[in-house]
Amino acid sequence: MSDQNIKVALIGNPNTGKTSVFNQLTGLNQQVGNYPGITVERKQGFCNLPLGFKATILDLPGTYSLNASSLDENVVIELLLNKNDKDFPDVVVVVTDVENLKRNLLLFTQIKDLGIPTILVINMSDRMELKGITLDIPYLEEQLKTKIALVSSRKKLGIDNLKKLIVDYNNVSTEPCLNASSIDPEYFGGLKKAFPNQLLYKLWLVITQDVNFSNLDRKTIETHNFAKSPSDLKRLQQKETIKRYQFINDVLKVGRTIDTENAKDFRSKLDRVLTHKFWGYVIFAAILLLIFQSIFDWSSIPMEFIDQSFASLSSAAAENLPPGVFTDLLSQGIIPGIGGIVIFIPQIAFLFLFISLLEESGYMSRVVFLMDKIMRRFGLSGKSVVPLISGTACAIPAIMATRNIESWKERLITILVTPFTTCSARLPVYSILISLVIPKTRIFGIFNTQGLTLMLLYLLGFGAAIFSAYILNKILKIKNKTFFVVEMPNYKLPLFKNVGLNVLEKTKAFVFGAGKIILAISIILWFLASYGPGHNFEFAEKIVTTSPENANLSEKEMEDAIASYKIENSYIGIMGKSIEPVIEPLGYDWKIGIAIISSFAAREVFVGTLATIYSVGGSDNEETIKSKMQAEVHPITGKKVFNFASGISLLLFYAFAMQCASTLAIVKKETNSWKWPAIQLFAMSVFAYTVALIAYQFLE
Amino acid sequence: MQTTIDQLRIGQSATITDFDIEVIPLKLIEMGCLPGNSVELLQIAPFGDPLFLNINDSYLAIRLETARKIQIELIQE
Ligand SMILES: Nc1nc2c(ncn2[C@@H]2O[C@H](COP(=O)(O)OP(=O)(O)OP(=O)(O)O)[C@@H](O)[C@H]2O)c(=O)[nH]1
Ligand SMILES: [Mg+2]
């Protein structure tokens, strides 16, 4: 008995607190957001129940009803209609928000019709007093034919009760709570007769949704003379919805009382300011500005510290370990490579902190509202703002967050342009280049020029996204009905535990995800840079020391000359030299070329690559990556490699190029074809190259 | 008085009477936009679109084009 595992699915309208309940049950934390549609895939966690039971808990994306109108909602229906799905639940827990009970119960009544044991969680019970809500739980349990757990996941109340109910799921009724088929008795009566072994509501869903389950598809049903025209179906669905609402209204009239004295509140006052036609935009701009200041200015102190620490770690490793290939690999390849990513923890943490605060508080929906009209001119939706903003963290979750955009054309355009927004992987590249080529001064005593440059790059990213959306909107010939509904959730004080854990989790994922690639690439690069084919590499020392033009060099200079001769004749040097003609017009040398190529796997690899190449190429380990880049001189022109012109050209290249294999993969998944990612890769790369070329030729 | 949602003033309430069944998406109905339910206009976004409504205790925003298709009966103050 004690090793029995109960499969539980958490289902509910968007933003009712499913993920918060999930976090309370499992302790396994993940993103919690106060913007409808944050959870976009299935998430799983485990939980211990009373009496030694265990449960597997599934957190699902929010859905308004079982009539799927978006991809998110499909995830839920496919699970509930497919008994063979490995995650098919033993018990469904429908999570509702006590303040939105009427609407939230619609989905509950639909799920009740599926014959699965269903428990009702009424969440956010901490808000009841404030809102003057009282509930007659026994009455509601009786009418809704279920067990109810009154929960506050914020205050951690009622979770134990919920666990008890889950253990006891066999005693929960599987009866429907209303007879929805009475909207058309003749039609449903006929259906029942033709398929006596199937649940009526499941048949109905198969007919209306075109989803398949247990060998029964829409065609089979329709051949039995049950086909209806789309508009008849829609009419029936509407009737069904009205019928359900009537039932819910009747139940709540008795089971719930609201003391309306307490109603009008804070939210409308705040909305008046935050969605104001002038102040709304000012506040939005100020928030964005604050984010950029923090990313560039405030995080520079911990970053310098990290940079120094890694430089001393490298030299400590070089001095204290026995000399040899392994020590070289460690001190010249791995440590600088990892350092190149660890240094960005402060900036990335700030970024995720702000984004999760915006989502948690409910502000994001106001931005959607504020921006819809403007975005529509560019073929986007107000909802595209969310992917564009969260794209500043990472394009992958951002592209997944486009799923709640109702119009396919608006959604496709959003997916295609999102990679232009400045993601956190570009930050490492931007930061180091800006600090090299932009002088550090202050304007008006507050704005740091380097911070402003960074902000310009972010704006450039948004600008490129908007501009290409405008073009795509003109080119793409997709006819569809535009339609837009966005829920405006109540403002919530962010749960600092949620935000903190989210920042921690995302930062960790970034560091380890990027860390793995960087580690692998820096090891490969180190080998390629430390070994070379043939005569030139093998006898590098002899060739350099005996060369007459080097006769007057000091010992230190001689060492450097040998090292750079060696790297030029290593495998990587030879590869780099062969691509040099392509990138030379942009102002880059072959080392940058290698860094660009290796960063096609992921942009943040750029810095690590240069760190590795320069460590192998120089004799001094104590310098930081930045000072090494600073000191790098072009062997022919004698100019600094990272000068203003080449720096700007590189910045622009990174702003526009599509250098992220994972993003291409997710675009393929979301658009269901290779066509779109291929177009994206081609168009963005060509554009980036051209812009970088023009910039360099112009500035130089 | 019979009119449509887009004609409401901020703060004004009405009862939904009817809508064009072919153009109103099911999702809106599921969010509580049904004949007989109340609707209040809370805010209009800059540039006049979308509208921020309280429909049957659901707080949501819809575009003007949809609002035009929903008929209402004003509640007399
Ligand atoms: N006052 C209060 N707020 C809560 C409670 N539980 C969750 N919230 C807040 O409600 C918001 C939404 O919570 P989530 O857990 O992301 O909701 P969800 O149902 O998973 O949302 P989606 O995944 O987008 O469908 C967040 O701002 C939470 O902080 C609660 O018990 N009381
Ligand atoms: Mg969630």
PDB file of N, CA and C in Angstrom, chain A residues 90-176:
ATOM      1  N   ASP A  90      -4.864  10.100 -12.031  1.00  0.00           N
ATOM      2  CA  ASP A  90      -5.841   9.367 -11.224  1.00  0.00           C
ATOM      3  C   ASP A  90      -6.862  10.343 -10.679  1.00  0.00           C
ATOM      4  N   VAL A  91      -6.360  11.542 -10.389  1.00  0.00           N
ATOM      5  CA  VAL A  91      -7.249  12.548  -9.825  1.00  0.00           C
ATOM      6  C   VAL A  91      -6.849  13.919 -10.376  1.00  0.00           C
ATOM      7  N   VAL A  92      -7.875  14.697 -10.714  1.00  0.00           N
ATOM      8  CA  VAL A  92      -7.621  16.054 -11.203  1.00  0.00           C
ATOM      9  C   VAL A  92      -7.884  17.028 -10.059  1.00  0.00           C
ATOM     10  N   VAL A  93      -6.965  17.948  -9.849  1.00  0.00           N
ATOM     11  CA  VAL A  93      -7.198  19.012  -8.875  1.00  0.00           C
ATOM     12  C   VAL A  93      -7.422  20.301  -9.657  1.00  0.00           C
ATOM     13  N   VAL A  94      -8.652  20.811  -9.605  1.00  0.00           N
ATOM     14  CA  VAL A  94      -8.943  22.059 -10.303  1.00  0.00           C
ATOM     15  C   VAL A  94      -8.670  23.215  -9.346  1.00  0.00           C
ATOM     16  N   VAL A  95      -7.771  24.105  -9.753  1.00  0.00           N
ATOM     17  CA  VAL A  95      -7.403  25.221  -8.890  1.00  0.00           C
ATOM     18  C   VAL A  95      -8.186  26.458  -9.324  1.00  0.00           C
ATOM     19  N   THR A  96      -8.859  27.082  -8.369  1.00  0.00           N
ATOM     20  CA  THR A  96      -9.611  28.304  -8.684  1.00  0.00           C
ATOM     21  C   THR A  96      -9.182  29.423  -7.758  1.00  0.00           C
ATOM     22  N   ASP A  97      -9.506  30.639  -8.178  1.00  0.00           N
ATOM     23  CA  ASP A  97      -9.176  31.828  -7.397  1.00  0.00           C
ATOM     24  C   ASP A  97     -10.469  32.302  -6.742  1.00  0.00           C
ATOM     25  N   VAL A  98     -10.447  32.471  -5.444  1.00  0.00           N
ATOM     26  CA  VAL A  98     -11.670  32.780  -4.717  1.00  0.00           C
ATOM     27  C   VAL A  98     -12.332  34.054  -5.251  1.00  0.00           C
ATOM     28  N   GLU A  99     -11.531  34.960  -5.814  1.00  0.00           N
ATOM     29  CA  GLU A  99     -12.106  36.203  -6.318  1.00  0.00           C
ATOM     30  C   GLU A  99     -12.734  36.040  -7.693  1.00  0.00           C
ATOM     31  N   ASN A 100     -12.380  34.976  -8.402  1.00  0.00           N
ATOM     32  CA  ASN A 100     -12.914  34.764  -9.754  1.00  0.00           C
ATOM     33  C   ASN A 100     -13.666  33.457  -9.861  1.00  0.00           C
ATOM     34  N   LEU A 101     -14.313  33.103  -8.761  1.00  0.00           N
ATOM     35  CA  LEU A 101     -14.892  31.777  -8.663  1.00  0.00           C
ATOM     36  C   LEU A 101     -15.861  31.485  -9.797  1.00  0.00           C
ATOM     37  N   LYS A 102     -16.689  32.467 -10.140  1.00  0.00           N
ATOM     38  CA  LYS A 102     -17.730  32.232 -11.129  1.00  0.00           C
ATOM     39  C   LYS A 102     -17.104  31.737 -12.433  1.00  0.00           C
ATOM     40  N   ARG A 103     -16.147  32.495 -12.920  1.00  0.00           N
ATOM     41  CA  ARG A 103     -15.527  32.129 -14.184  1.00  0.00           C
ATOM     42  C   ARG A 103     -14.701  30.849 -14.065  1.00  0.00           C
ATOM     43  N   ASN A 104     -14.008  30.714 -12.952  1.00  0.00           N
ATOM     44  CA  ASN A 104     -13.141  29.557 -12.781  1.00  0.00           C
ATOM     45  C   ASN A 104     -13.922  28.249 -12.712  1.00  0.00           C
ATOM     46  N   LEU A 105     -15.170  28.323 -12.231  1.00  0.00           N
ATOM     47  CA  LEU A 105     -15.935  27.090 -12.079  1.00  0.00           C
ATOM     48  C   LEU A 105     -16.427  26.543 -13.418  1.00  0.00           C
ATOM     49  N   LEU A 106     -16.430  27.363 -14.443  1.00  0.00           N
ATOM     50  CA  LEU A 106     -16.854  26.876 -15.762  1.00  0.00           C
ATOM     51  C   LEU A 106     -16.008  25.668 -16.176  1.00  0.00           C
ATOM     52  N   LEU A 107     -14.716  25.817 -16.079  1.00  0.00           N
ATOM     53  CA  LEU A 107     -13.817  24.729 -16.427  1.00  0.00           C
ATOM     54  C   LEU A 107     -14.050  23.523 -15.509  1.00  0.00           C
ATOM     55  N   PHE A 108     -14.298  23.823 -14.240  1.00  0.00           N
ATOM     56  CA  PHE A 108     -14.540  22.737 -13.283  1.00  0.00           C
ATOM     57  C   PHE A 108     -15.730  21.888 -13.722  1.00  0.00           C
ATOM     58  N   THR A 109     -16.829  22.541 -14.111  1.00  0.00           N
ATOM     59  CA  THR A 109     -18.006  21.755 -14.495  1.00  0.00           C
ATOM     60  C   THR A 109     -17.723  20.932 -15.752  1.00  0.00           C
ATOM     61  N   GLN A 110     -16.885  21.442 -16.635  1.00  0.00           N
ATOM     62  CA  GLN A 110     -16.540  20.669 -17.835  1.00  0.00           C
ATOM     63  C   GLN A 110     -15.735  19.433 -17.466  1.00  0.00           C
ATOM     64  N   ILE A 111     -14.759  19.628 -16.586  1.00  0.00           N
ATOM     65  CA  ILE A 111     -13.907  18.498 -16.208  1.00  0.00           C
ATOM     66  C   ILE A 111     -14.706  17.444 -15.459  1.00  0.00           C
ATOM     67  N   LYS A 112     -15.648  17.900 -14.653  1.00  0.00           N
ATOM     68  CA  LYS A 112     -16.511  16.964 -13.939  1.00  0.00           C
ATOM     69  C   LYS A 112     -17.219  16.016 -14.895  1.00  0.00           C
ATOM     70  N   ASP A 113     -17.493  16.472 -16.111  1.00  0.00           N
ATOM     71  CA  ASP A 113     -18.202  15.647 -17.078  1.00  0.00           C
ATOM     72  C   ASP A 113     -17.333  14.550 -17.690  1.00  0.00           C
ATOM     73  N   LEU A 114     -16.048  14.538 -17.345  1.00  0.00           N
ATOM     74  CA  LEU A 114     -15.152  13.562 -17.960  1.00  0.00           C
ATOM     75  C   LEU A 114     -15.042  12.267 -17.157  1.00  0.00           C
ATOM     76  N   GLY A 115     -15.727  12.224 -16.008  1.00  0.00           N
ATOM     77  CA  GLY A 115     -15.713  10.984 -15.228  1.00  0.00           C
ATOM     78  C   GLY A 115     -14.408  10.672 -14.535  1.00  0.00           C
ATOM     79  N   ILE A 116     -13.594  11.689 -14.287  1.00  0.00           N
ATOM     80  CA  ILE A 116     -12.348  11.492 -13.536  1.00  0.00           C
ATOM     81  C   ILE A 116     -12.579  12.076 -12.145  1.00  0.00           C
ATOM     82  N   PRO A 117     -12.109  11.431 -11.069  1.00  0.00           N
ATOM     83  CA  PRO A 117     -12.247  12.046  -9.746  1.00  0.00           C
ATOM     84  C   PRO A 117     -11.657  13.452  -9.750  1.00  0.00           C
ATOM     85  N   THR A 118     -12.424  14.415  -9.282  1.00  0.00           N
ATOM     86  CA  THR A 118     -11.987  15.805  -9.373  1.00  0.00           C
ATOM     87  C   THR A 118     -12.145  16.505  -8.026  1.00  0.00           C
ATOM     88  N   ILE A 119     -11.037  17.077  -7.557  1.00  0.00           N
ATOM     89  CA  ILE A 119     -11.051  17.831  -6.298  1.00  0.00           C
ATOM     90  C   ILE A 119     -10.999  19.314  -6.641  1.00  0.00           C
ATOM     91  N   LEU A 120     -11.690  20.131  -5.864  1.00  0.00           N
ATOM     92  CA  LEU A 120     -11.687  21.568  -6.128  1.00  0.00           C
ATOM     93  C   LEU A 120     -10.837  22.291  -5.085  1.00  0.00           C
ATOM     94  N   VAL A 121      -9.843  23.025  -5.558  1.00  0.00           N
ATOM     95  CA  VAL A 121      -9.068  23.885  -4.662  1.00  0.00           C
ATOM     96  C   VAL A 121      -9.554  25.314  -4.852  1.00  0.00           C
ATOM     97  N   ILE A 122      -9.956  25.943  -3.768  1.00  0.00           N
ATOM     98  CA  ILE A 122     -10.280  27.368  -3.851  1.00  0.00           C
ATOM     99  C   ILE A 122      -9.093  28.095  -3.221  1.00  0.00           C
ATOM    100  N   ASN A 123      -8.296  28.692  -4.084  1.00  0.00           N
ATOM    101  CA  ASN A 123      -7.020  29.266  -3.667  1.00  0.00           C
ATOM    102  C   ASN A 123      -7.187  30.754  -3.333  1.00  0.00           C
ATOM    103  N   MET A 124      -6.122  31.324  -2.788  1.00  0.00           N
ATOM    104  CA  MET A 124      -6.073  32.743  -2.424  1.00  0.00           C
ATOM    105  C   MET A 124      -7.089  33.068  -1.330  1.00  0.00           C
ATOM    106  N   SER A 125      -7.300  32.112  -0.427  1.00  0.00           N
ATOM    107  CA  SER A 125      -8.266  32.332   0.647  1.00  0.00           C
ATOM    108  C   SER A 125      -7.848  33.498   1.541  1.00  0.00           C
ATOM    109  N   ASP A 126      -6.567  33.868   1.465  1.00  0.00           N
ATOM    110  CA  ASP A 126      -6.122  35.018   2.265  1.00  0.00           C
ATOM    111  C   ASP A 126      -6.783  36.327   1.828  1.00  0.00           C
ATOM    112  N   ARG A 127      -7.344  36.350   0.617  1.00  0.00           N
ATOM    113  CA  ARG A 127      -7.978  37.575   0.124  1.00  0.00           C
ATOM    114  C   ARG A 127      -9.440  37.695   0.531  1.00  0.00           C
ATOM    115  N   MET A 128      -9.998  36.640   1.121  1.00  0.00           N
ATOM    116  CA  MET A 128     -11.438  36.628   1.385  1.00  0.00           C
ATOM    117  C   MET A 128     -11.874  37.733   2.332  1.00  0.00           C
ATOM    118  N   GLU A 129     -11.091  37.917   3.381  1.00  0.00           N
ATOM    119  CA  GLU A 129     -11.488  38.898   4.375  1.00  0.00           C
ATOM    120  C   GLU A 129     -11.509  40.297   3.769  1.00  0.00           C
ATOM    121  N   LEU A 130     -10.432  40.596   3.055  1.00  0.00           N
ATOM    122  CA  LEU A 130     -10.305  41.895   2.413  1.00  0.00           C
ATOM    123  C   LEU A 130     -11.465  42.178   1.465  1.00  0.00           C
ATOM    124  N   LYS A 131     -11.871  41.147   0.744  1.00  0.00           N
ATOM    125  CA  LYS A 131     -12.921  41.310  -0.259  1.00  0.00           C
ATOM    126  C   LYS A 131     -14.310  41.064   0.305  1.00  0.00           C
ATOM    127  N   GLY A 132     -14.396  40.716   1.576  1.00  0.00           N
ATOM    128  CA  GLY A 132     -15.697  40.471   2.181  1.00  0.00           C
ATOM    129  C   GLY A 132     -16.415  39.253   1.632  1.00  0.00           C
ATOM    130  N   ILE A 133     -15.645  38.209   1.291  1.00  0.00           N
ATOM    131  CA  ILE A 133     -16.259  37.008   0.726  1.00  0.00           C
ATOM    132  C   ILE A 133     -16.430  35.942   1.807  1.00  0.00           C
ATOM    133  N   THR A 134     -17.612  35.339   1.889  1.00  0.00           N
ATOM    134  CA  THR A 134     -17.762  34.152   2.737  1.00  0.00           C
ATOM    135  C   THR A 134     -18.339  33.018   1.897  1.00  0.00           C
ATOM    136  N   LEU A 135     -17.900  31.785   2.204  1.00  0.00           N
ATOM    137  CA  LEU A 135     -18.322  30.634   1.423  1.00  0.00           C
ATOM    138  C   LEU A 135     -18.970  29.599   2.325  1.00  0.00           C
ATOM    139  N   ASP A 136     -19.996  28.957   1.803  1.00  0.00           N
ATOM    140  CA  ASP A 136     -20.622  27.839   2.501  1.00  0.00           C
ATOM    141  C   ASP A 136     -20.057  26.560   1.886  1.00  0.00           C
ATOM    142  N   ILE A 137     -18.950  26.105   2.436  1.00  0.00           N
ATOM    143  CA  ILE A 137     -18.228  24.992   1.818  1.00  0.00           C
ATOM    144  C   ILE A 137     -19.068  23.712   1.733  1.00  0.00           C
ATOM    145  N   PRO A 138     -19.729  23.279   2.829  1.00  0.00           N
ATOM    146  CA  PRO A 138     -20.518  22.043   2.709  1.00  0.00           C
ATOM    147  C   PRO A 138     -21.568  22.130   1.607  1.00  0.00           C
ATOM    148  N   TYR A 139     -22.214  23.280   1.475  1.00  0.00           N
ATOM    149  CA  TYR A 139     -23.213  23.446   0.432  1.00  0.00           C
ATOM    150  C   TYR A 139     -22.567  23.330  -0.955  1.00  0.00           C
ATOM    151  N   LEU A 140     -21.441  24.007  -1.125  1.00  0.00           N
ATOM    152  CA  LEU A 140     -20.754  23.951  -2.422  1.00  0.00           C
ATOM    153  C   LEU A 140     -20.309  22.530  -2.744  1.00  0.00           C
ATOM    154  N   GLU A 141     -19.798  21.836  -1.732  1.00  0.00           N
ATOM    155  CA  GLU A 141     -19.361  20.450  -1.960  1.00  0.00           C
ATOM    156  C   GLU A 141     -20.521  19.595  -2.442  1.00  0.00           C
ATOM    157  N   GLU A 142     -21.679  19.820  -1.832  1.00  0.00           N
ATOM    158  CA  GLU A 142     -22.841  19.008  -2.183  1.00  0.00           C
ATOM    159  C   GLU A 142     -23.305  19.325  -3.605  1.00  0.00           C
ATOM    160  N   GLN A 143     -23.414  20.603  -3.942  1.00  0.00           N
ATOM    161  CA  GLN A 143     -23.903  20.996  -5.258  1.00  0.00           C
ATOM    162  C   GLN A 143     -22.918  20.628  -6.368  1.00  0.00           C
ATOM    163  N   LEU A 144     -21.650  20.825  -6.093  1.00  0.00           N
ATOM    164  CA  LEU A 144     -20.649  20.594  -7.136  1.00  0.00           C
ATOM    165  C   LEU A 144     -20.186  19.139  -7.150  1.00  0.00           C
ATOM    166  N   LYS A 145     -20.702  18.337  -6.233  1.00  0.00           N
ATOM    167  CA  LYS A 145     -20.378  16.905  -6.132  1.00  0.00           C
ATOM    168  C   LYS A 145     -18.866  16.675  -6.095  1.00  0.00           C
ATOM    169  N   THR A 146     -18.240  17.337  -5.148  1.00  0.00           N
ATOM    170  CA  THR A 146     -16.780  17.214  -5.057  1.00  0.00           C
ATOM    171  C   THR A 146     -16.331  17.439  -3.619  1.00  0.00           C
ATOM    172  N   LYS A 147     -15.028  17.331  -3.384  1.00  0.00           N
ATOM    173  CA  LYS A 147     -14.447  17.747  -2.108  1.00  0.00           C
ATOM    174  C   LYS A 147     -13.692  19.051  -2.345  1.00  0.00           C
ATOM    175  N   ILE A 148     -13.794  19.955  -1.397  1.00  0.00           N
ATOM    176  CA  ILE A 148     -13.169  21.265  -1.588  1.00  0.00           C
ATOM    177  C   ILE A 148     -12.048  21.475  -0.577  1.00  0.00           C
ATOM    178  N   ALA A 149     -10.916  21.972  -1.048  1.00  0.00           N
ATOM    179  CA  ALA A 149      -9.857  22.398  -0.142  1.00  0.00           C
ATOM    180  C   ALA A 149      -9.713  23.913  -0.272  1.00  0.00           C
ATOM    181  N   LEU A 150      -9.933  24.605   0.818  1.00  0.00           N
ATOM    182  CA  LEU A 150      -9.749  26.053   0.826  1.00  0.00           C
ATOM    183  C   LEU A 150      -8.276  26.304   1.144  1.00  0.00           C
ATOM    184  N   VAL A 151      -7.574  26.923   0.206  1.00  0.00           N
ATOM    185  CA  VAL A 151      -6.116  26.984   0.301  1.00  0.00           C
ATOM    186  C   VAL A 151      -5.641  28.422   0.159  1.00  0.00           C
ATOM    187  N   SER A 152      -4.573  28.749   0.864  1.00  0.00           N
ATOM    188  CA  SER A 152      -3.826  29.943   0.497  1.00  0.00           C
ATOM    189  C   SER A 152      -2.392  29.514   0.286  1.00  0.00           C
ATOM    190  N   SER A 153      -1.978  29.457  -0.962  1.00  0.00           N
ATOM    191  CA  SER A 153      -0.605  29.001  -1.173  1.00  0.00           C
ATOM    192  C   SER A 153       0.369  30.081  -0.738  1.00  0.00           C
ATOM    193  N   ARG A 154      -0.118  31.313  -0.678  1.00  0.00           N
ATOM    194  CA  ARG A 154       0.745  32.391  -0.215  1.00  0.00           C
ATOM    195  C   ARG A 154       1.028  32.258   1.275  1.00  0.00           C
ATOM    196  N   LYS A 155      -0.029  31.955   2.053  1.00  0.00           N
ATOM    197  CA  LYS A 155       0.121  31.847   3.507  1.00  0.00           C
ATOM    198  C   LYS A 155       0.351  30.403   3.941  1.00  0.00           C
ATOM    199  N   LYS A 156       0.478  29.500   2.959  1.00  0.00           N
ATOM    200  CA  LYS A 156       0.687  28.073   3.250  1.00  0.00           C
ATOM    201  C   LYS A 156      -0.438  27.482   4.092  1.00  0.00           C
ATOM    202  N   LEU A 157      -1.678  27.866   3.806  1.00  0.00           N
ATOM    203  CA  LEU A 157      -2.806  27.334   4.556  1.00  0.00           C
ATOM    204  C   LEU A 157      -3.557  26.323   3.700  1.00  0.00           C
ATOM    205  N   GLY A 158      -4.030  25.268   4.341  1.00  0.00           N
ATOM    206  CA  GLY A 158      -4.913  24.316   3.662  1.00  0.00           C
ATOM    207  C   GLY A 158      -4.196  23.280   2.814  1.00  0.00           C
ATOM    208  N   ILE A 159      -2.874  23.328   2.771  1.00  0.00           N
ATOM    209  CA  ILE A 159      -2.148  22.376   1.928  1.00  0.00           C
ATOM    210  C   ILE A 159      -2.250  20.951   2.494  1.00  0.00           C
ATOM    211  N   ASP A 160      -2.184  20.840   3.837  1.00  0.00           N
ATOM    212  CA  ASP A 160      -2.280  19.510   4.441  1.00  0.00           C
ATOM    213  C   ASP A 160      -3.634  18.880   4.172  1.00  0.00           C
ATOM    214  N   ASN A 161      -4.667  19.712   4.248  1.00  0.00           N
ATOM    215  CA  ASN A 161      -6.004  19.227   3.946  1.00  0.00           C
ATOM    216  C   ASN A 161      -6.081  18.724   2.504  1.00  0.00           C
ATOM    217  N   LEU A 162      -5.483  19.480   1.598  1.00  0.00           N
ATOM    218  CA  LEU A 162      -5.479  19.076   0.194  1.00  0.00           C
ATOM    219  C   LEU A 162      -4.791  17.719   0.031  1.00  0.00           C
ATOM    220  N   LYS A 163      -3.682  17.540   0.744  1.00  0.00           N
ATOM    221  CA  LYS A 163      -2.965  16.261   0.656  1.00  0.00           C
ATOM    222  C   LYS A 163      -3.851  15.112   1.119  1.00  0.00           C
ATOM    223  N   LYS A 164      -4.594  15.352   2.205  1.00  0.00           N
ATOM    224  CA  LYS A 164      -5.504  14.304   2.708  1.00  0.00           C
ATOM    225  C   LYS A 164      -6.554  13.967   1.662  1.00  0.00           C
ATOM    226  N   LEU A 165      -7.102  14.997   1.024  1.00  0.00           N
ATOM    227  CA  LEU A 165      -8.124  14.751   0.011  1.00  0.00           C
ATOM    228  C   LEU A 165      -7.567  13.960  -1.166  1.00  0.00           C
ATOM    229  N   ILE A 166      -6.313  14.236  -1.502  1.00  0.00           N
ATOM    230  CA  ILE A 166      -5.710  13.521  -2.632  1.00  0.00           C
ATOM    231  C   ILE A 166      -5.576  12.033  -2.302  1.00  0.00           C
ATOM    232  N   VAL A 167      -5.114  11.740  -1.060  1.00  0.00           N
ATOM    233  CA  VAL A 167      -4.981  10.340  -0.646  1.00  0.00           C
ATOM    234  C   VAL A 167      -6.326   9.640  -0.764  1.00  0.00           C
ATOM    235  N   ASP A 168      -7.371  10.353  -0.446  1.00  0.00           N
ATOM    236  CA  ASP A 168      -8.717   9.795  -0.370  1.00  0.00           C
ATOM    237  C   ASP A 168      -9.477   9.922  -1.694  1.00  0.00           C
ATOM    238  N   TYR A 169      -8.750  10.023  -2.808  1.00  0.00           N
ATOM    239  CA  TYR A 169      -9.425  10.411  -4.052  1.00  0.00           C
ATOM    240  C   TYR A 169     -10.488   9.430  -4.519  1.00  0.00           C
ATOM    241  N   ASN A 170     -10.366   8.163  -4.073  1.00  0.00           N
ATOM    242  CA  ASN A 170     -11.363   7.193  -4.506  1.00  0.00           C
ATOM    243  C   ASN A 170     -12.761   7.496  -3.993  1.00  0.00           C
ATOM    244  N   ASN A 171     -12.820   8.313  -2.946  1.00  0.00           N
ATOM    245  CA  ASN A 171     -14.134   8.643  -2.410  1.00  0.00           C
ATOM    246  C   ASN A 171     -14.731   9.900  -3.018  1.00  0.00           C
ATOM    247  N   VAL A 172     -14.057  10.464  -4.002  1.00  0.00           N
ATOM    248  CA  VAL A 172     -14.609  11.654  -4.636  1.00  0.00           C
ATOM    249  C   VAL A 172     -15.521  11.223  -5.778  1.00  0.00           C
ATOM    250  N   SER A 173     -16.675  11.850  -5.843  1.00  0.00           N
ATOM    251  CA  SER A 173     -17.663  11.469  -6.859  1.00  0.00           C
ATOM    252  C   SER A 173     -17.144  11.731  -8.266  1.00  0.00           C
ATOM    253  N   THR A 174     -17.499  10.850  -9.200  1.00  0.00           N
ATOM    254  CA  THR A 174     -17.135  11.085 -10.593  1.00  0.00           C
ATOM    255  C   THR A 174     -18.366  11.488 -11.419  1.00  0.00           C
ATOM    256  N   GLU A 175     -19.432  11.775 -10.726  1.00  0.00           N
ATOM    257  CA  GLU A 175     -20.670  12.211 -11.394  1.00  0.00           C
ATOM    258  C   GLU A 175     -20.523  13.622 -11.945  1.00  0.00           C
ATOM    259  N   PRO A 176     -21.157  13.919 -13.083  1.00  0.00           N
ATOM    260  CA  PRO A 176     -21.211  15.313 -13.540  1.00  0.00           C
ATOM    261  C   PRO A 176     -22.064  16.130 -12.573  1.00  0.00           C
TER     262      PRO A 176
END
